[in-house]
Amino acid sequence: MPNTSQFRFKSRFPIFFFFFLILVSGTLLGLSTHGFIIDFRQLGFSFVSTFLRGTHGIYSGIAGLVTDIHQNTVLRQEKAQLEEQLADYIYLQQTNSVLRNENDKLKTQIGYMQSLNYVYYPAVIIARDMDVLYTSFTINKGNADGIKKNMPVIAIQDGREGLVGKVIEVSKRSSKIMPIYDYRCNISARIVPTGDIGLLNGMGAFDIPLSLKYVQNTVINEIKVGDMINTSGENENYIRNVPVGRISKISMLDYDSSLSIEVVPVVNFSRLESVFAVDIKESEAVANRFFFDNFGNDNFGNFDAGAGAIGNTGYDAYTDGAGAEAGRGVVGGAQGGVALPARTPAVTPAPQANRAGSVQGYTAQNAAPLQSAPPNTETATPQAVPPAFSAGQGDGQEDDH
Amino acid sequence: MIKQLFASFLILLCMLLIQTGILSNIPELPVMPDLLMITVMYISFYNGIFIGESVGFMSGLMVDFLSSAAFGLGCLSRTAIGFLCGFFHRTINTKGVIMPAVLGAAVTVSKVLLNNFISLFYPQNQITAYNIFSYSFLFEIGINAILTPFVFFFLSLFNSFLVTSNSEMR
């Protein structure tokens, strides 16, 4: 008998092992998706609520019949009131849009140029996702090169920049990027001519246009096919005013107060080979610092954090010998050290730099300030930054596309 | 059996590098052929359930490490594929061109159905289900069907490392 049971176990071992592997895989998948295979509470709730719905349906059917006549009169009055409120709401929204545009222009005039301070890390795409349903890229730079999770990634094609996506996973020497056309990618985007903001979603393939949602249908006469869509910068994952795409189709849905807008990406993903990951944390600190120093108002952020970031930036760049590398162009230069010199504009931006041009222009223009500026100058004297920063006021171009 | 598992691991690693490092960078390809899946098929058909599911699990792990899909999805679907193919160990003729092509197409369809089945049990926003009426699905079936005979022929060169003399674990 023992021999028989031993034989049975041996002959069925692959089946047991299969269930073991399935259990392991299922658990891994459950942990990574933060979801269990079956939610018993939900299952029970669904079961009970079926009966509840039936009971409620009968009750509400009888009660509704009685109250319908009365409600009809009330609803007429409410409808009239709501129409008035809707008119007010549309008026407020238009005013809001105008104020937003005005605010942007004013910010530009007073030198609120975050774009001057971004740090660009060039990288090459070495692989694409092997699963048809998923669309990530792998680049040849990781945290050892300065790449961090959630950094936005841009590309420059034919002299124009465009948003590629963001970093979703970082290892020591490589990183994974989620492109803007991924299903899970959501970007707060702005229609450039009108300033209206919507949510841009990927559709899972680079040859399918992106979908811009939540733009009110009241602006249908103001926007047109070919209008540029930029990032609005309202969620912190993406920097402001990076071109994302152009409107390719506008349609109005009868059942929705929002427009359905299709957007073709600026970046040609089928030709994409090299990209730039962009660091935004340090630049925000500089912007906050600039406002604090110039307006005496710390509502824009924490002053200390700003000062620390600037100091560290300058110090890192100085001690890493970035000055020696600074003469290299980012695009054409060697890839190893090019990220470091680009940090220097966070402290001393070039007056005529704009973002599109800055990728090539930063390092050469700012080699001298980096080499001459001692590290403790930036950390110790808060006043050292605003004059250098203000050198760029009014000269930078937000968008030259 | 250890030798077969180790050799399978090396072959899978090579296939993974070819698939992600070379084939994924060819923009002309509408979809990427699933060389890892074809390799798992071959090893499972020749070695039975135990090695099949083990190799399927290994290949799934490799896919999960590189893909942006939820971790464990590759393991789950490819273990099942390894098991399924191992179940037909020595009952299906894998020689020639037609049969491997048909098997390649059939296993691709199975993979897609499995993926869609698994997606029912996990949060919808984490696991994407295939659209079985899409061109990319058709292309994937086609490209896997075309490549399967070639990959089978290539792998048959390593039979002394990959195939057990007798299926002791079946």
Short mmCIF file of C-alpha atoms in Angstrom, two decimals, chain A residues 118-128 135-142 146-157 160-170 174-181 185-187 210 231 235-245 265-269 272-280 355 359:
data_model
loop_
_atom_site.label_atom_id
_atom_site.label_comp_id
_atom_site.label_asym_id
_atom_site.label_seq_id
_atom_site.Cartn_x
_atom_site.Cartn_y
_atom_site.Cartn_z
CA TYR A 118 15.35 72.34 -15.72
CA VAL A 119 18.03 69.72 -15.76
CA TYR A 120 18.21 67.44 -18.78
CA TYR A 121 19.55 63.91 -18.65
CA PRO A 122 20.04 62.48 -22.14
CA ALA A 123 19.37 58.77 -22.58
CA VAL A 124 18.96 56.22 -25.34
CA ILE A 125 16.07 53.79 -25.66
CA ILE A 126 17.47 50.29 -25.46
CA ALA A 127 14.30 48.21 -25.39
CA ARG A 128 10.56 48.37 -25.66
CA THR A 135 3.98 50.14 -23.97
CA SER A 136 6.92 50.96 -21.73
CA PHE A 137 10.43 51.80 -22.93
CA THR A 138 13.70 51.00 -21.24
CA ILE A 139 16.44 53.64 -21.33
CA ASN A 140 20.11 53.26 -20.62
CA LYS A 141 20.24 55.62 -17.63
CA GLY A 142 19.30 54.87 -14.04
CA GLY A 146 20.63 60.96 -11.69
CA ILE A 147 17.35 59.60 -13.01
CA LYS A 148 14.53 59.52 -10.48
CA LYS A 149 11.05 58.05 -10.49
CA ASN A 150 8.30 60.26 -11.94
CA MET A 151 10.68 62.48 -13.87
CA PRO A 152 9.04 63.74 -17.06
CA VAL A 153 10.71 62.61 -20.27
CA ILE A 154 10.89 64.72 -23.42
CA ALA A 155 12.40 64.28 -26.86
CA ILE A 156 13.63 66.65 -29.51
CA GLN A 157 12.80 65.77 -33.09
CA ARG A 160 11.17 70.66 -31.74
CA GLU A 161 10.61 69.32 -28.31
CA GLY A 162 7.71 67.14 -27.29
CA LEU A 163 6.58 65.16 -24.30
CA VAL A 164 7.42 61.45 -24.36
CA GLY A 165 6.18 60.28 -20.96
CA LYS A 166 7.51 59.80 -17.48
CA VAL A 167 9.87 57.55 -15.59
CA ILE A 168 7.96 54.83 -13.75
CA GLU A 169 10.73 52.56 -12.56
CA VAL A 170 14.41 53.14 -11.91
CA SER A 174 18.44 51.69 -16.55
CA SER A 175 14.94 53.06 -16.19
CA LYS A 176 11.49 52.27 -17.46
CA ILE A 177 9.40 54.97 -19.13
CA MET A 178 5.64 55.04 -19.52
CA PRO A 179 4.88 56.86 -22.78
CA ILE A 180 2.02 59.31 -23.15
CA TYR A 181 0.05 56.89 -25.30
CA CYS A 185 -1.09 57.76 -18.68
CA ASN A 186 -3.05 60.87 -17.67
CA ILE A 187 -1.69 64.33 -18.33
CA LEU A 210 -4.62 60.66 -27.65
CA THR A 231 1.24 70.35 -20.61
CA ASN A 235 -0.03 67.83 -11.69
CA GLU A 236 3.53 67.80 -10.49
CA ASN A 237 4.65 64.95 -12.70
CA TYR A 238 4.94 67.03 -15.82
CA ILE A 239 6.62 70.37 -16.38
CA ARG A 240 4.64 73.27 -17.79
CA ASN A 241 4.28 74.17 -21.42
CA VAL A 242 5.91 71.19 -23.03
CA PRO A 243 4.23 70.52 -26.38
CA VAL A 244 2.32 67.26 -26.33
CA GLY A 245 0.45 67.24 -29.61
CA PRO A 265 1.43 63.51 -30.46
CA VAL A 266 4.19 65.90 -31.51
CA VAL A 267 6.75 63.16 -31.03
CA ASN A 268 6.98 60.52 -33.72
CA PHE A 269 7.29 57.47 -31.50
CA LEU A 272 12.16 57.72 -31.26
CA GLU A 273 15.66 56.69 -30.26
CA SER A 274 16.93 59.16 -27.69
CA VAL A 275 15.14 61.10 -24.98
CA PHE A 276 15.81 63.52 -22.13
CA ALA A 277 14.64 62.94 -18.59
CA VAL A 278 13.99 66.26 -16.90
CA ASP A 279 14.46 67.05 -13.25
CA ILE A 280 12.03 69.59 -11.91
CA ARG A 355 13.76 75.81 -23.00
CA VAL A 359 19.30 71.75 -24.23
#
